[in-house]
Short mmCIF file of C-alpha atoms in Angstrom, two decimals:
data_model
loop_
_atom_site.label_atom_id
_atom_site.label_comp_id
_atom_site.label_asym_id
_atom_site.label_seq_id
_atom_site.Cartn_x
_atom_site.Cartn_y
_atom_site.Cartn_z
CA UNK A 1 -37.93 57.18 -8.70
CA UNK A 2 -35.61 54.13 -8.38
CA UNK A 3 -35.58 52.32 -5.08
CA UNK A 4 -32.20 52.43 -3.32
CA UNK A 5 -31.35 50.09 -0.47
CA UNK A 6 -28.61 51.14 1.91
CA UNK A 7 -26.01 48.47 2.77
CA UNK A 8 -24.66 49.23 6.24
CA UNK A 9 -20.95 49.75 6.78
CA UNK A 10 -19.05 46.72 8.06
CA UNK A 11 -17.74 47.81 11.45
CA UNK A 12 -16.25 44.44 12.36
CA UNK A 13 -12.60 44.61 13.37
CA UNK A 14 -10.92 42.63 10.58
CA UNK A 15 -7.85 42.20 12.75
CA UNK A 16 -9.89 40.56 15.52
CA UNK A 17 -7.88 37.65 16.77
CA UNK A 18 -9.23 34.33 15.47
CA UNK A 19 -9.14 31.32 17.77
CA UNK A 20 -6.60 28.62 17.00
CA UNK A 21 -8.23 25.32 16.09
CA UNK A 22 -6.38 22.87 18.33
CA UNK A 23 -6.48 19.09 18.09
CA UNK A 24 -4.86 16.49 20.35
CA UNK A 25 -3.23 13.19 19.44
CA UNK A 26 -2.89 10.23 21.84
CA UNK A 27 -1.55 6.72 21.43
CA UNK A 28 -1.02 3.60 23.50
CA UNK A 29 1.17 0.83 22.12
CA UNK A 30 -0.72 -2.21 23.43
CA UNK A 31 -4.37 -3.13 23.93
CA UNK A 32 -4.05 -4.20 27.59
CA UNK A 33 -6.58 -2.93 30.13
CA UNK A 34 -3.94 -0.83 31.90
CA UNK A 35 -2.91 0.91 28.69
CA UNK A 36 -6.52 1.56 27.66
CA UNK A 37 -7.12 3.15 31.07
CA UNK A 38 -4.10 5.36 30.35
CA UNK A 39 -5.67 6.29 27.02
CA UNK A 40 -8.95 7.28 28.73
CA UNK A 41 -6.96 9.49 31.10
CA UNK A 42 -5.18 11.18 28.18
CA UNK A 43 -8.47 11.80 26.36
CA UNK A 44 -10.06 13.47 29.42
CA UNK A 45 -6.89 15.50 30.02
CA UNK A 46 -6.77 16.98 26.52
CA UNK A 47 -10.48 17.74 26.33
CA UNK A 48 -10.26 19.85 29.49
CA UNK A 49 -6.79 21.22 28.59
CA UNK A 50 -7.88 22.60 25.21
CA UNK A 51 -11.30 23.84 26.30
CA UNK A 52 -9.70 25.71 29.25
CA UNK A 53 -7.76 28.03 26.90
CA UNK A 54 -10.00 30.93 25.73
CA UNK A 55 -7.79 31.48 22.65
CA UNK A 56 -8.20 27.90 21.50
CA UNK A 57 -11.06 26.16 19.78
CA UNK A 58 -11.37 22.39 20.21
CA UNK A 59 -10.82 20.80 16.78
CA UNK A 60 -11.04 17.14 17.72
CA UNK A 61 -9.14 14.37 19.43
CA UNK A 62 -7.42 11.58 17.52
CA UNK A 63 -6.21 8.41 19.20
CA UNK A 64 -4.78 5.06 18.16
CA UNK A 65 -5.10 2.18 20.59
CA UNK A 66 -3.31 -1.15 20.59
CA UNK A 67 -1.06 -0.09 17.68
CA UNK A 68 2.72 0.09 17.51
CA UNK A 69 4.23 3.54 17.10
CA UNK A 70 7.26 2.60 15.05
CA UNK A 71 5.64 3.40 11.70
CA UNK A 72 3.08 6.03 10.81
CA UNK A 73 1.41 3.83 8.17
CA UNK A 74 0.09 1.56 10.95
CA UNK A 75 -1.80 4.36 12.72
CA UNK A 76 -5.06 5.22 10.93
CA UNK A 77 -6.07 8.02 13.34
CA UNK A 78 -2.73 9.79 12.87
CA UNK A 79 -3.19 9.65 9.11
CA UNK A 80 -6.78 10.90 9.46
CA UNK A 81 -5.55 13.83 11.54
CA UNK A 82 -2.99 14.74 8.86
CA UNK A 83 -5.74 14.59 6.22
CA UNK A 84 -7.83 17.02 8.32
CA UNK A 85 -4.80 19.31 8.53
CA UNK A 86 -4.55 19.23 4.74
CA UNK A 87 -8.23 20.20 4.61
CA UNK A 88 -7.50 23.26 6.84
CA UNK A 89 -9.45 21.94 9.84
CA UNK A 90 -6.56 22.14 12.33
CA UNK A 91 -4.05 24.92 13.20
CA UNK A 92 -2.20 23.34 16.16
CA UNK A 93 -1.66 19.79 17.43
CA UNK A 94 -0.97 18.99 21.08
CA UNK A 95 0.59 15.65 22.00
CA UNK A 96 2.20 14.19 25.10
CA UNK A 97 5.72 13.59 23.78
CA UNK A 98 7.81 12.85 20.72
CA UNK A 99 7.76 9.13 21.54
CA UNK A 100 3.94 9.17 21.55
CA UNK A 101 3.89 10.98 18.21
CA UNK A 102 6.57 8.96 16.41
CA UNK A 103 9.38 6.62 17.44
CA UNK A 104 11.01 6.76 14.04
CA UNK A 105 13.24 9.77 13.35
CA UNK A 106 12.53 9.82 9.63
CA UNK A 107 8.76 9.65 10.12
CA UNK A 108 8.85 12.31 12.85
CA UNK A 109 10.79 14.85 10.80
CA UNK A 110 8.79 14.05 7.68
CA UNK A 111 5.50 14.64 9.51
CA UNK A 112 6.74 17.84 11.16
CA UNK A 113 7.93 19.27 7.84
CA UNK A 114 4.71 18.27 6.11
CA UNK A 115 2.61 19.95 8.80
CA UNK A 116 4.83 23.06 8.77
CA UNK A 117 4.25 23.35 5.03
CA UNK A 118 0.53 23.27 5.81
CA UNK A 119 0.94 25.98 8.46
CA UNK A 120 0.16 23.52 11.28
CA UNK A 121 2.40 23.42 14.37
CA UNK A 122 2.90 20.67 16.97
CA UNK A 123 3.36 21.19 20.70
CA UNK A 124 5.14 18.36 22.53
CA UNK A 125 4.24 18.73 26.23
CA UNK A 126 6.98 16.60 27.77
CA UNK A 127 9.83 18.20 25.82
CA UNK A 128 8.17 21.68 25.82
CA UNK A 129 8.82 22.04 22.08
CA UNK A 130 6.58 24.03 19.74
CA UNK A 131 7.54 23.50 16.11
CA UNK A 132 6.16 26.94 15.28
CA UNK A 133 8.87 28.66 17.29
CA UNK A 134 11.83 26.40 16.50
CA UNK A 135 14.88 27.98 14.92
CA UNK A 136 16.04 24.65 13.50
CA UNK A 137 15.23 20.95 13.46
CA UNK A 138 18.35 19.97 15.38
CA UNK A 139 16.75 19.55 18.82
CA UNK A 140 13.76 17.72 17.41
CA UNK A 141 16.03 15.42 15.40
CA UNK A 142 18.08 14.58 18.51
CA UNK A 143 15.04 13.94 20.67
CA UNK A 144 13.21 11.88 18.06
CA UNK A 145 16.41 9.88 17.56
CA UNK A 146 16.42 9.12 21.27
CA UNK A 147 12.76 8.11 21.03
CA UNK A 148 13.60 5.77 18.16
CA UNK A 149 16.40 4.19 20.18
CA UNK A 150 13.99 3.78 23.09
CA UNK A 151 11.52 2.05 20.76
CA UNK A 152 14.25 -0.23 19.41
CA UNK A 153 15.35 -1.08 22.95
CA UNK A 154 11.79 -1.92 24.00
CA UNK A 155 11.35 -4.02 20.86
CA UNK A 156 14.56 -5.94 21.56
CA UNK A 157 13.46 -6.57 25.15
CA UNK A 158 10.10 -7.82 23.90
CA UNK A 159 11.83 -10.08 21.37
CA UNK A 160 14.04 -11.52 24.10
CA UNK A 161 11.03 -12.14 26.32
CA UNK A 162 9.08 -13.82 23.50
CA UNK A 163 12.10 -15.93 22.54
CA UNK A 164 12.41 -17.17 26.13
CA UNK A 165 8.74 -18.16 26.07
CA UNK A 166 9.32 -19.96 22.75
CA UNK A 167 12.18 -21.89 24.33
CA UNK A 168 10.35 -22.95 27.50
CA UNK A 169 7.02 -23.57 25.74
CA UNK A 170 5.02 -20.96 27.67
CA UNK A 171 4.21 -18.66 24.72
CA UNK A 172 0.45 -18.11 24.34
CA UNK A 173 -1.14 -17.95 20.86
CA UNK A 174 -3.53 -15.03 21.23
CA UNK A 175 -5.17 -15.43 17.80
CA UNK A 176 -5.41 -19.12 16.84
CA UNK A 177 -6.26 -20.21 13.26
CA UNK A 178 -9.69 -21.10 11.89
CA UNK A 179 -10.95 -24.16 13.76
CA UNK A 180 -9.73 -23.04 17.18
CA UNK A 181 -10.76 -20.53 19.85
CA UNK A 182 -8.64 -18.88 22.52
CA UNK A 183 -10.01 -19.88 25.94
CA UNK A 184 -8.00 -18.55 28.88
CA UNK A 185 -4.84 -18.47 26.79
CA UNK A 186 -5.28 -22.04 25.51
CA UNK A 187 -6.18 -23.24 21.99
CA UNK A 188 -9.51 -25.08 22.15
CA UNK A 189 -11.20 -26.77 19.17
CA UNK A 190 -14.21 -24.97 17.73
CA UNK A 191 -16.40 -27.94 16.75
CA UNK A 192 -18.36 -26.25 13.96
CA UNK A 193 -15.23 -24.77 12.37
CA UNK A 194 -13.33 -28.03 12.83
CA UNK A 195 -15.86 -29.75 10.53
CA UNK A 196 -14.97 -27.27 7.78
CA UNK A 197 -11.25 -27.84 8.36
CA UNK A 198 -11.71 -31.62 7.98
CA UNK A 199 -13.83 -31.02 4.86
CA UNK A 200 -11.10 -28.87 3.29
CA UNK A 201 -8.40 -31.49 3.90
CA UNK A 202 -10.63 -34.32 2.64
CA UNK A 203 -11.38 -32.45 -0.58
CA UNK A 204 -7.68 -31.68 -1.12
CA UNK A 205 -6.98 -35.41 -0.67
CA UNK A 206 -9.78 -36.16 -3.14
CA UNK A 207 -8.00 -34.05 -5.76
CA UNK A 208 -10.16 -30.93 -5.71
CA UNK A 209 -8.35 -27.61 -6.39
CA UNK A 210 -8.13 -24.78 -3.86
CA UNK A 211 -10.11 -22.40 -6.12
CA UNK A 212 -12.99 -24.88 -6.36
CA UNK A 213 -12.99 -25.48 -2.60
CA UNK A 214 -13.09 -21.71 -1.92
CA UNK A 215 -15.94 -21.24 -4.41
CA UNK A 216 -17.96 -24.05 -2.80
CA UNK A 217 -17.52 -22.58 0.69
CA UNK A 218 -18.54 -19.12 -0.53
CA UNK A 219 -21.58 -20.55 -2.31
CA UNK A 220 -22.62 -22.23 0.95
CA UNK A 221 -22.16 -18.83 2.66
CA UNK A 222 -19.75 -20.20 5.25
CA UNK A 223 -17.78 -17.26 6.71
CA UNK A 224 -14.03 -17.22 7.26
CA UNK A 225 -12.40 -16.55 10.64
CA UNK A 226 -12.91 -12.81 10.18
CA UNK A 227 -16.30 -13.12 8.49
CA UNK A 228 -15.01 -12.57 4.97
CA UNK A 229 -14.88 -14.62 1.75
CA UNK A 230 -12.77 -17.69 1.08
CA UNK A 231 -9.94 -17.52 -1.44
CA UNK A 232 -7.55 -20.11 -2.84
CA UNK A 233 -4.75 -18.38 -0.89
CA UNK A 234 -6.68 -18.88 2.36
CA UNK A 235 -7.17 -22.56 1.60
CA UNK A 236 -3.49 -23.08 0.73
CA UNK A 237 -2.46 -21.35 3.97
CA UNK A 238 -4.72 -23.63 6.04
CA UNK A 239 -3.52 -26.81 4.35
CA UNK A 240 0.08 -25.82 5.14
CA UNK A 241 -0.60 -24.90 8.79
CA UNK A 242 0.94 -27.49 11.13
CA UNK A 243 -1.26 -26.31 14.04
CA UNK A 244 -4.09 -28.53 12.75
CA UNK A 245 -1.97 -31.58 13.72
CA UNK A 246 -1.68 -30.40 17.33
CA UNK A 247 1.91 -29.27 16.84
CA UNK A 248 3.10 -25.67 16.66
CA UNK A 249 6.18 -24.02 15.14
CA UNK A 250 7.12 -20.68 16.71
CA UNK A 251 8.93 -17.82 14.96
CA UNK A 252 7.80 -18.56 11.40
CA UNK A 253 8.16 -14.80 10.82
CA UNK A 254 10.46 -12.16 12.28
CA UNK A 255 10.88 -8.36 12.36
CA UNK A 256 14.14 -6.75 11.24
CA UNK A 257 15.85 -3.65 12.65
CA UNK A 258 13.73 -1.43 10.39
CA UNK A 259 10.53 -2.94 11.86
CA UNK A 260 9.70 -4.78 8.60
CA UNK A 261 8.25 -8.29 8.89
CA UNK A 262 9.67 -11.22 6.90
CA UNK A 263 8.99 -14.95 6.53
CA UNK A 264 11.64 -16.95 8.36
CA UNK A 265 13.47 -19.19 5.89
CA UNK A 266 16.25 -20.09 8.31
CA UNK A 267 17.49 -16.61 9.15
CA UNK A 268 16.27 -17.09 12.76
CA UNK A 269 15.84 -20.08 15.06
CA UNK A 270 12.48 -21.82 15.02
CA UNK A 271 10.91 -23.83 17.87
CA UNK A 272 8.73 -26.91 17.39
CA UNK A 273 6.41 -28.08 20.18
CA UNK A 274 4.61 -31.37 19.61
CA UNK A 275 1.17 -32.12 21.12
CA UNK A 276 0.80 -28.46 22.05
CA UNK A 277 -3.01 -28.64 21.76
CA UNK A 278 -5.80 -30.92 20.53
CA UNK A 279 -5.39 -31.97 16.88
CA UNK A 280 -8.07 -31.66 14.18
CA UNK A 281 -6.11 -33.44 11.42
CA UNK A 282 -3.80 -36.45 11.76
CA UNK A 283 -0.16 -36.17 10.80
CA UNK A 284 -0.73 -38.70 8.01
CA UNK A 285 -3.54 -36.62 6.45
CA UNK A 286 -1.47 -33.46 6.80
CA UNK A 287 1.60 -34.98 5.11
CA UNK A 288 -0.54 -36.45 2.32
CA UNK A 289 -2.11 -33.03 1.67
CA UNK A 290 1.36 -31.46 1.48
CA UNK A 291 2.44 -34.07 -1.05
CA UNK A 292 -0.59 -33.36 -3.24
CA UNK A 293 0.01 -29.59 -3.16
CA UNK A 294 3.70 -30.10 -3.94
CA UNK A 295 2.96 -32.50 -6.80
CA UNK A 296 0.40 -30.12 -8.27
CA UNK A 297 3.01 -27.36 -8.18
CA UNK A 298 5.53 -29.57 -9.98
CA UNK A 299 2.99 -30.37 -12.67
CA UNK A 300 2.53 -26.65 -13.26
CA UNK A 301 6.30 -26.06 -13.04
CA UNK A 302 5.89 -24.00 -9.86
CA UNK A 303 8.03 -23.76 -6.76
CA UNK A 304 7.32 -22.04 -3.46
CA UNK A 305 8.84 -18.56 -3.17
CA UNK A 306 9.30 -18.50 -6.96
CA UNK A 307 8.60 -15.21 -8.71
CA UNK A 308 7.04 -17.26 -11.49
CA UNK A 309 4.35 -18.53 -9.12
CA UNK A 310 2.03 -15.61 -9.79
CA UNK A 311 3.23 -14.83 -13.33
CA UNK A 312 4.01 -18.17 -14.92
CA UNK A 313 2.49 -17.17 -18.27
CA UNK A 314 3.62 -14.20 -20.39
CA UNK A 315 0.09 -12.74 -20.35
CA UNK A 316 -0.44 -13.11 -16.57
CA UNK A 317 -1.56 -9.82 -15.02
CA UNK A 318 -1.16 -7.95 -18.31
CA UNK A 319 -4.56 -8.35 -20.01
CA UNK A 320 -7.04 -5.60 -19.09
CA UNK A 321 -10.77 -5.69 -19.83
CA UNK A 322 -11.84 -2.70 -21.91
CA UNK A 323 -15.37 -2.94 -20.50
CA UNK A 324 -14.89 -3.12 -16.71
CA UNK A 325 -11.13 -2.60 -16.20
CA UNK A 326 -10.64 -6.00 -14.56
CA UNK A 327 -7.71 -8.31 -15.29
CA UNK A 328 -7.97 -11.50 -17.32
CA UNK A 329 -7.32 -15.01 -15.97
CA UNK A 330 -6.18 -18.06 -17.91
CA UNK A 331 -8.81 -20.77 -18.23
CA UNK A 332 -8.46 -24.36 -19.43
CA UNK A 333 -11.24 -25.74 -21.63
CA UNK A 334 -11.65 -29.52 -21.56
CA UNK A 335 -13.62 -29.47 -24.82
CA UNK A 336 -13.85 -27.32 -27.93
CA UNK A 337 -11.21 -26.03 -30.33
CA UNK A 338 -9.66 -23.55 -27.85
CA UNK A 339 -8.02 -25.51 -24.99
CA UNK A 340 -6.61 -22.32 -23.41
CA UNK A 341 -8.34 -18.96 -23.20
CA UNK A 342 -8.22 -15.73 -21.22
CA UNK A 343 -11.35 -14.40 -19.54
CA UNK A 344 -12.19 -11.29 -17.49
CA UNK A 345 -12.08 -12.07 -13.75
CA UNK A 346 -15.16 -9.88 -13.18
CA UNK A 347 -17.07 -11.85 -15.83
CA UNK A 348 -16.04 -15.12 -14.16
CA UNK A 349 -17.29 -13.92 -10.77
CA UNK A 350 -20.53 -12.31 -12.00
CA UNK A 351 -21.59 -12.32 -15.65
CA UNK A 352 -24.06 -9.50 -14.93
CA UNK A 353 -21.26 -7.09 -14.01
CA UNK A 354 -19.25 -7.68 -17.19
CA UNK A 355 -20.39 -9.30 -20.43
CA UNK A 356 -16.91 -9.53 -22.00
CA UNK A 357 -16.44 -13.07 -23.32
CA UNK A 358 -13.22 -15.06 -23.34
CA UNK A 359 -10.46 -14.60 -25.92
CA UNK A 360 -8.54 -17.70 -27.08
CA UNK A 361 -4.87 -17.61 -26.13
CA UNK A 362 -3.85 -18.61 -29.66
CA UNK A 363 -5.70 -15.57 -31.06
CA UNK A 364 -3.79 -13.21 -28.76
CA UNK A 365 -0.49 -14.80 -29.71
CA UNK A 366 -1.29 -14.56 -33.44
CA UNK A 367 -2.30 -10.89 -33.05
CA UNK A 368 1.01 -10.14 -31.31
CA UNK A 369 3.02 -11.82 -34.06
CA UNK A 370 1.07 -9.82 -36.67
CA UNK A 371 1.67 -6.54 -34.82
CA UNK A 372 5.41 -7.18 -34.44
CA UNK A 373 5.77 -8.16 -38.11
CA UNK A 374 4.12 -4.87 -39.10
CA UNK A 375 6.71 -3.01 -37.01
CA UNK A 376 9.55 -5.07 -38.47
CA UNK A 377 8.32 -4.30 -41.98
CA UNK A 378 7.56 -0.60 -41.34
CA UNK A 379 10.09 0.42 -38.69
CA UNK A 380 11.51 3.11 -41.00
CA UNK A 381 8.14 4.88 -41.32
CA UNK A 382 6.75 4.24 -37.81
CA UNK A 383 9.53 4.04 -35.23
CA UNK A 384 12.24 6.26 -36.72
CA UNK A 385 10.02 9.41 -36.89
CA UNK A 386 8.91 8.77 -33.31
CA UNK A 387 12.53 8.48 -32.15
CA UNK A 388 13.52 11.69 -33.95
CA UNK A 389 10.54 13.49 -32.39
CA UNK A 390 11.52 12.42 -28.86
CA UNK A 391 15.14 13.40 -29.41
CA UNK A 392 13.98 16.84 -30.52
CA UNK A 393 12.63 17.72 -27.08
CA UNK A 394 14.48 20.74 -25.69
CA UNK A 395 15.55 19.21 -22.37
CA UNK A 396 17.74 22.24 -21.51
CA UNK A 397 14.73 24.52 -21.56
CA UNK A 398 12.75 22.06 -19.44
CA UNK A 399 15.51 21.84 -16.85
CA UNK A 400 15.72 25.64 -16.74
CA UNK A 401 11.98 25.77 -16.02
CA UNK A 402 12.46 23.31 -13.14
CA UNK A 403 15.28 25.42 -11.68
CA UNK A 404 13.09 28.54 -11.91
CA UNK A 405 10.28 26.75 -10.05
CA UNK A 406 12.74 25.58 -7.35
CA UNK A 407 13.85 29.18 -6.84
CA UNK A 408 10.23 30.35 -6.48
CA UNK A 409 9.56 27.57 -3.96
CA UNK A 410 12.60 28.65 -1.91
CA UNK A 411 11.39 32.27 -1.92
CA UNK A 412 7.94 31.10 -0.88
CA UNK A 413 9.38 29.12 2.04
CA UNK A 414 11.45 32.12 3.16
CA UNK A 415 8.34 34.34 3.11
CA UNK A 416 6.47 31.81 5.27
CA UNK A 417 9.38 31.69 7.72
CA UNK A 418 9.26 35.46 8.01
CA UNK A 419 5.52 35.30 8.74
CA UNK A 420 6.12 32.69 11.45
CA UNK A 421 8.80 34.88 13.04
CA UNK A 422 6.57 37.95 13.02
CA UNK A 423 3.66 36.10 14.58
CA UNK A 424 5.70 34.37 17.32
CA UNK A 425 7.20 37.72 18.31
CA UNK A 426 3.74 39.28 18.51
CA UNK A 427 4.17 41.66 15.54
CA UNK A 428 1.43 39.99 13.49
CA UNK A 429 -2.15 39.13 14.39
CA UNK A 430 -3.07 35.43 13.93
CA UNK A 431 -5.94 36.30 11.57
CA UNK A 432 -3.65 38.24 9.24
CA UNK A 433 -0.97 35.56 9.58
CA UNK A 434 -3.43 32.80 8.64
CA UNK A 435 -4.66 34.71 5.60
CA UNK A 436 -1.16 35.49 4.30
CA UNK A 437 0.17 32.05 5.13
CA UNK A 438 -2.71 30.31 3.38
CA UNK A 439 -2.11 32.37 0.24
CA UNK A 440 1.58 31.40 0.29
CA UNK A 441 0.71 27.74 0.86
CA UNK A 442 -1.68 27.76 -2.07
CA UNK A 443 0.99 29.31 -4.27
CA UNK A 444 3.56 26.74 -3.06
CA UNK A 445 1.17 23.89 -3.85
CA UNK A 446 0.57 25.29 -7.34
CA UNK A 447 4.32 25.55 -7.95
CA UNK A 448 4.90 22.01 -6.67
CA UNK A 449 2.22 20.58 -8.93
CA UNK A 450 3.68 22.45 -11.89
CA UNK A 451 7.16 21.12 -11.11
CA UNK A 452 5.91 17.55 -10.67
CA UNK A 453 4.07 17.74 -13.99
CA UNK A 454 7.16 18.96 -15.86
CA UNK A 455 9.42 16.40 -14.13
CA UNK A 456 7.03 13.56 -14.87
CA UNK A 457 6.78 14.65 -18.49
CA UNK A 458 10.57 14.83 -18.80
CA UNK A 459 11.13 11.44 -17.12
CA UNK A 460 8.50 9.78 -19.29
CA UNK A 461 10.07 11.17 -22.42
CA UNK A 462 13.53 9.91 -21.44
CA UNK A 463 12.05 6.49 -20.65
CA UNK A 464 10.07 6.42 -23.90
CA UNK A 465 13.17 7.48 -25.84
CA UNK A 466 15.10 4.53 -24.45
CA UNK A 467 12.29 2.07 -25.17
CA UNK A 468 11.69 3.34 -28.72
CA UNK A 469 15.42 3.10 -29.42
CA UNK A 470 15.49 -0.52 -28.18
CA UNK A 471 12.41 -1.46 -30.20
CA UNK A 472 13.79 0.18 -33.35
CA UNK A 473 17.10 -1.63 -32.92
CA UNK A 474 15.28 -4.96 -32.53
CA UNK A 475 12.88 -4.53 -35.47
CA UNK A 476 15.62 -3.29 -37.81
CA UNK A 477 17.77 -6.38 -37.20
CA UNK A 478 15.15 -9.12 -36.90
CA UNK A 479 13.49 -11.14 -39.62
CA UNK A 480 9.74 -11.73 -39.67
CA UNK A 481 8.40 -13.75 -36.72
CA UNK A 482 6.90 -17.13 -37.55
CA UNK A 483 5.62 -17.98 -34.05
CA UNK A 484 4.86 -16.40 -30.69
CA UNK A 485 7.88 -15.66 -28.47
CA UNK A 486 7.08 -14.98 -24.81
CA UNK A 487 10.42 -13.28 -24.14
CA UNK A 488 9.92 -10.77 -26.97
CA UNK A 489 6.39 -10.07 -25.71
CA UNK A 490 7.59 -9.49 -22.13
CA UNK A 491 10.44 -7.24 -23.31
CA UNK A 492 8.34 -4.80 -25.34
CA UNK A 493 4.69 -5.02 -24.18
CA UNK A 494 3.44 -3.41 -20.99
CA UNK A 495 -0.17 -4.61 -21.17
CA UNK A 496 -2.96 -5.75 -23.49
CA UNK A 497 -6.34 -3.99 -23.72
CA UNK A 498 -9.25 -6.17 -24.82
CA UNK A 499 -11.86 -3.96 -26.49
CA UNK A 500 -13.93 -6.86 -27.82
CA UNK A 501 -13.49 -10.47 -28.95
CA UNK A 502 -12.41 -9.13 -32.33
CA UNK A 503 -10.16 -6.19 -31.35
CA UNK A 504 -7.31 -5.86 -28.86
CA UNK A 505 -4.61 -3.23 -28.27
CA UNK A 506 -0.95 -3.79 -27.35
CA UNK A 507 0.31 -1.00 -25.07
CA UNK A 508 4.05 -0.95 -25.68
CA UNK A 509 6.60 0.11 -23.07
CA UNK A 510 7.63 2.98 -25.34
CA UNK A 511 4.27 4.68 -24.71
CA UNK A 512 2.28 3.87 -27.86
CA UNK A 513 -0.69 1.50 -28.20
CA UNK A 514 -1.16 -0.47 -31.42
CA UNK A 515 -4.54 -2.07 -32.16
CA UNK A 516 -4.97 -5.39 -33.91
CA UNK A 517 -8.09 -7.15 -35.17
CA UNK A 518 -8.54 -10.79 -34.28
CA UNK A 519 -9.33 -12.82 -37.36
CA UNK A 520 -11.69 -15.71 -36.69
#
């Protein structure tokens, strides 16, 4: 006789009310002792507040300290909390007020809508607003607008206060540059770091490049101000910093009305204070170093603030290593038959991580000329069929599919609104609400991904169509190239893939990649 095992009936009440997973968010806008004490008070308050509610389950506490609230990107804990909401770890967020959550109307509404789409509500204690029971966004928009104005007003007051301290010379530099320490609000020379500063200036005056200086410091394992690695950019910034002469220029940067920071090129007043602190470098050494940096830039046809500074060669930033994915850098060879070559930056830093050897610049240029001449010769058989194929895409059908997906997304949103209404009025148990809402959210996410995929496909095809048309027009009207032309390369090539020293691929802006062999 077969053995039969009885599985007992599940008598659990499936409609048993599940506890809401509640998290709290706190923020203080400065790192002063008084504000940090306020933060400690908030933390204790929310821990006891959430744990005191028998229908709530404590889901964590997120807090940002010493960080401005004007932009969400500057608050890592807020972003971590949103990520946990996306991972279904939080059902409700409690925060003190709208101004603590966001002082930017756009960010506030964007975050609220994003969390509502995830089925997560926010309760603002001060304003007594629960986004789960709001009929519209009007009140939240008004209040967050007021919070933004409050933030702007505080920022303007702070700017005025700082400007006054600039003018009367009482502004304190809280984070001095490498070579100095902050002692009771004053800049004091750090003797060990000052030796490195003098070394850097002496080597600049001796003609050594910033890359070589950075490499030497890294090889000697001398840490930077923050304990990191030296770079040529760090060295250039130090050599151009007037603070090493004992002088200081205030307001070299400024923040606009949208809370974005800019370098000050005369848009705002600047304030120079001479003999502000002890000097490490003399004015004569400093001026001589500036002259050397400026002369070196002229020799390389570079100017400060020029867009060509980082991309002064047609291949700059466009050559990709097929082995490690790193970008190639231009190298100058003092001997041999290839004075200029391009080499993988990873290989330069550590040959063990990438064995890809350099490719002569002349070989890349010759390969490009060969590839373009093939297109000029065979544009009728290569580019025309591609153009006809792209034009044959049924864009009307694609747009109809997008409209159908938009309609489904609207219906999905309406169904979720109905669920919210039923739950807030007590007609629906939270457990059933969560199950149904999660299913709708999953469906909405699937529809959004499908729409994004179709839209991206359609946009790419339109872009490719335009690029193929331009390339066909060029190749059909141009005679064979006899030499490399950087403007033609920049116009039609997006990047170069180096597969080996004998094979590279030109990824064109029209979406196709053409391989060429390098003939030695």
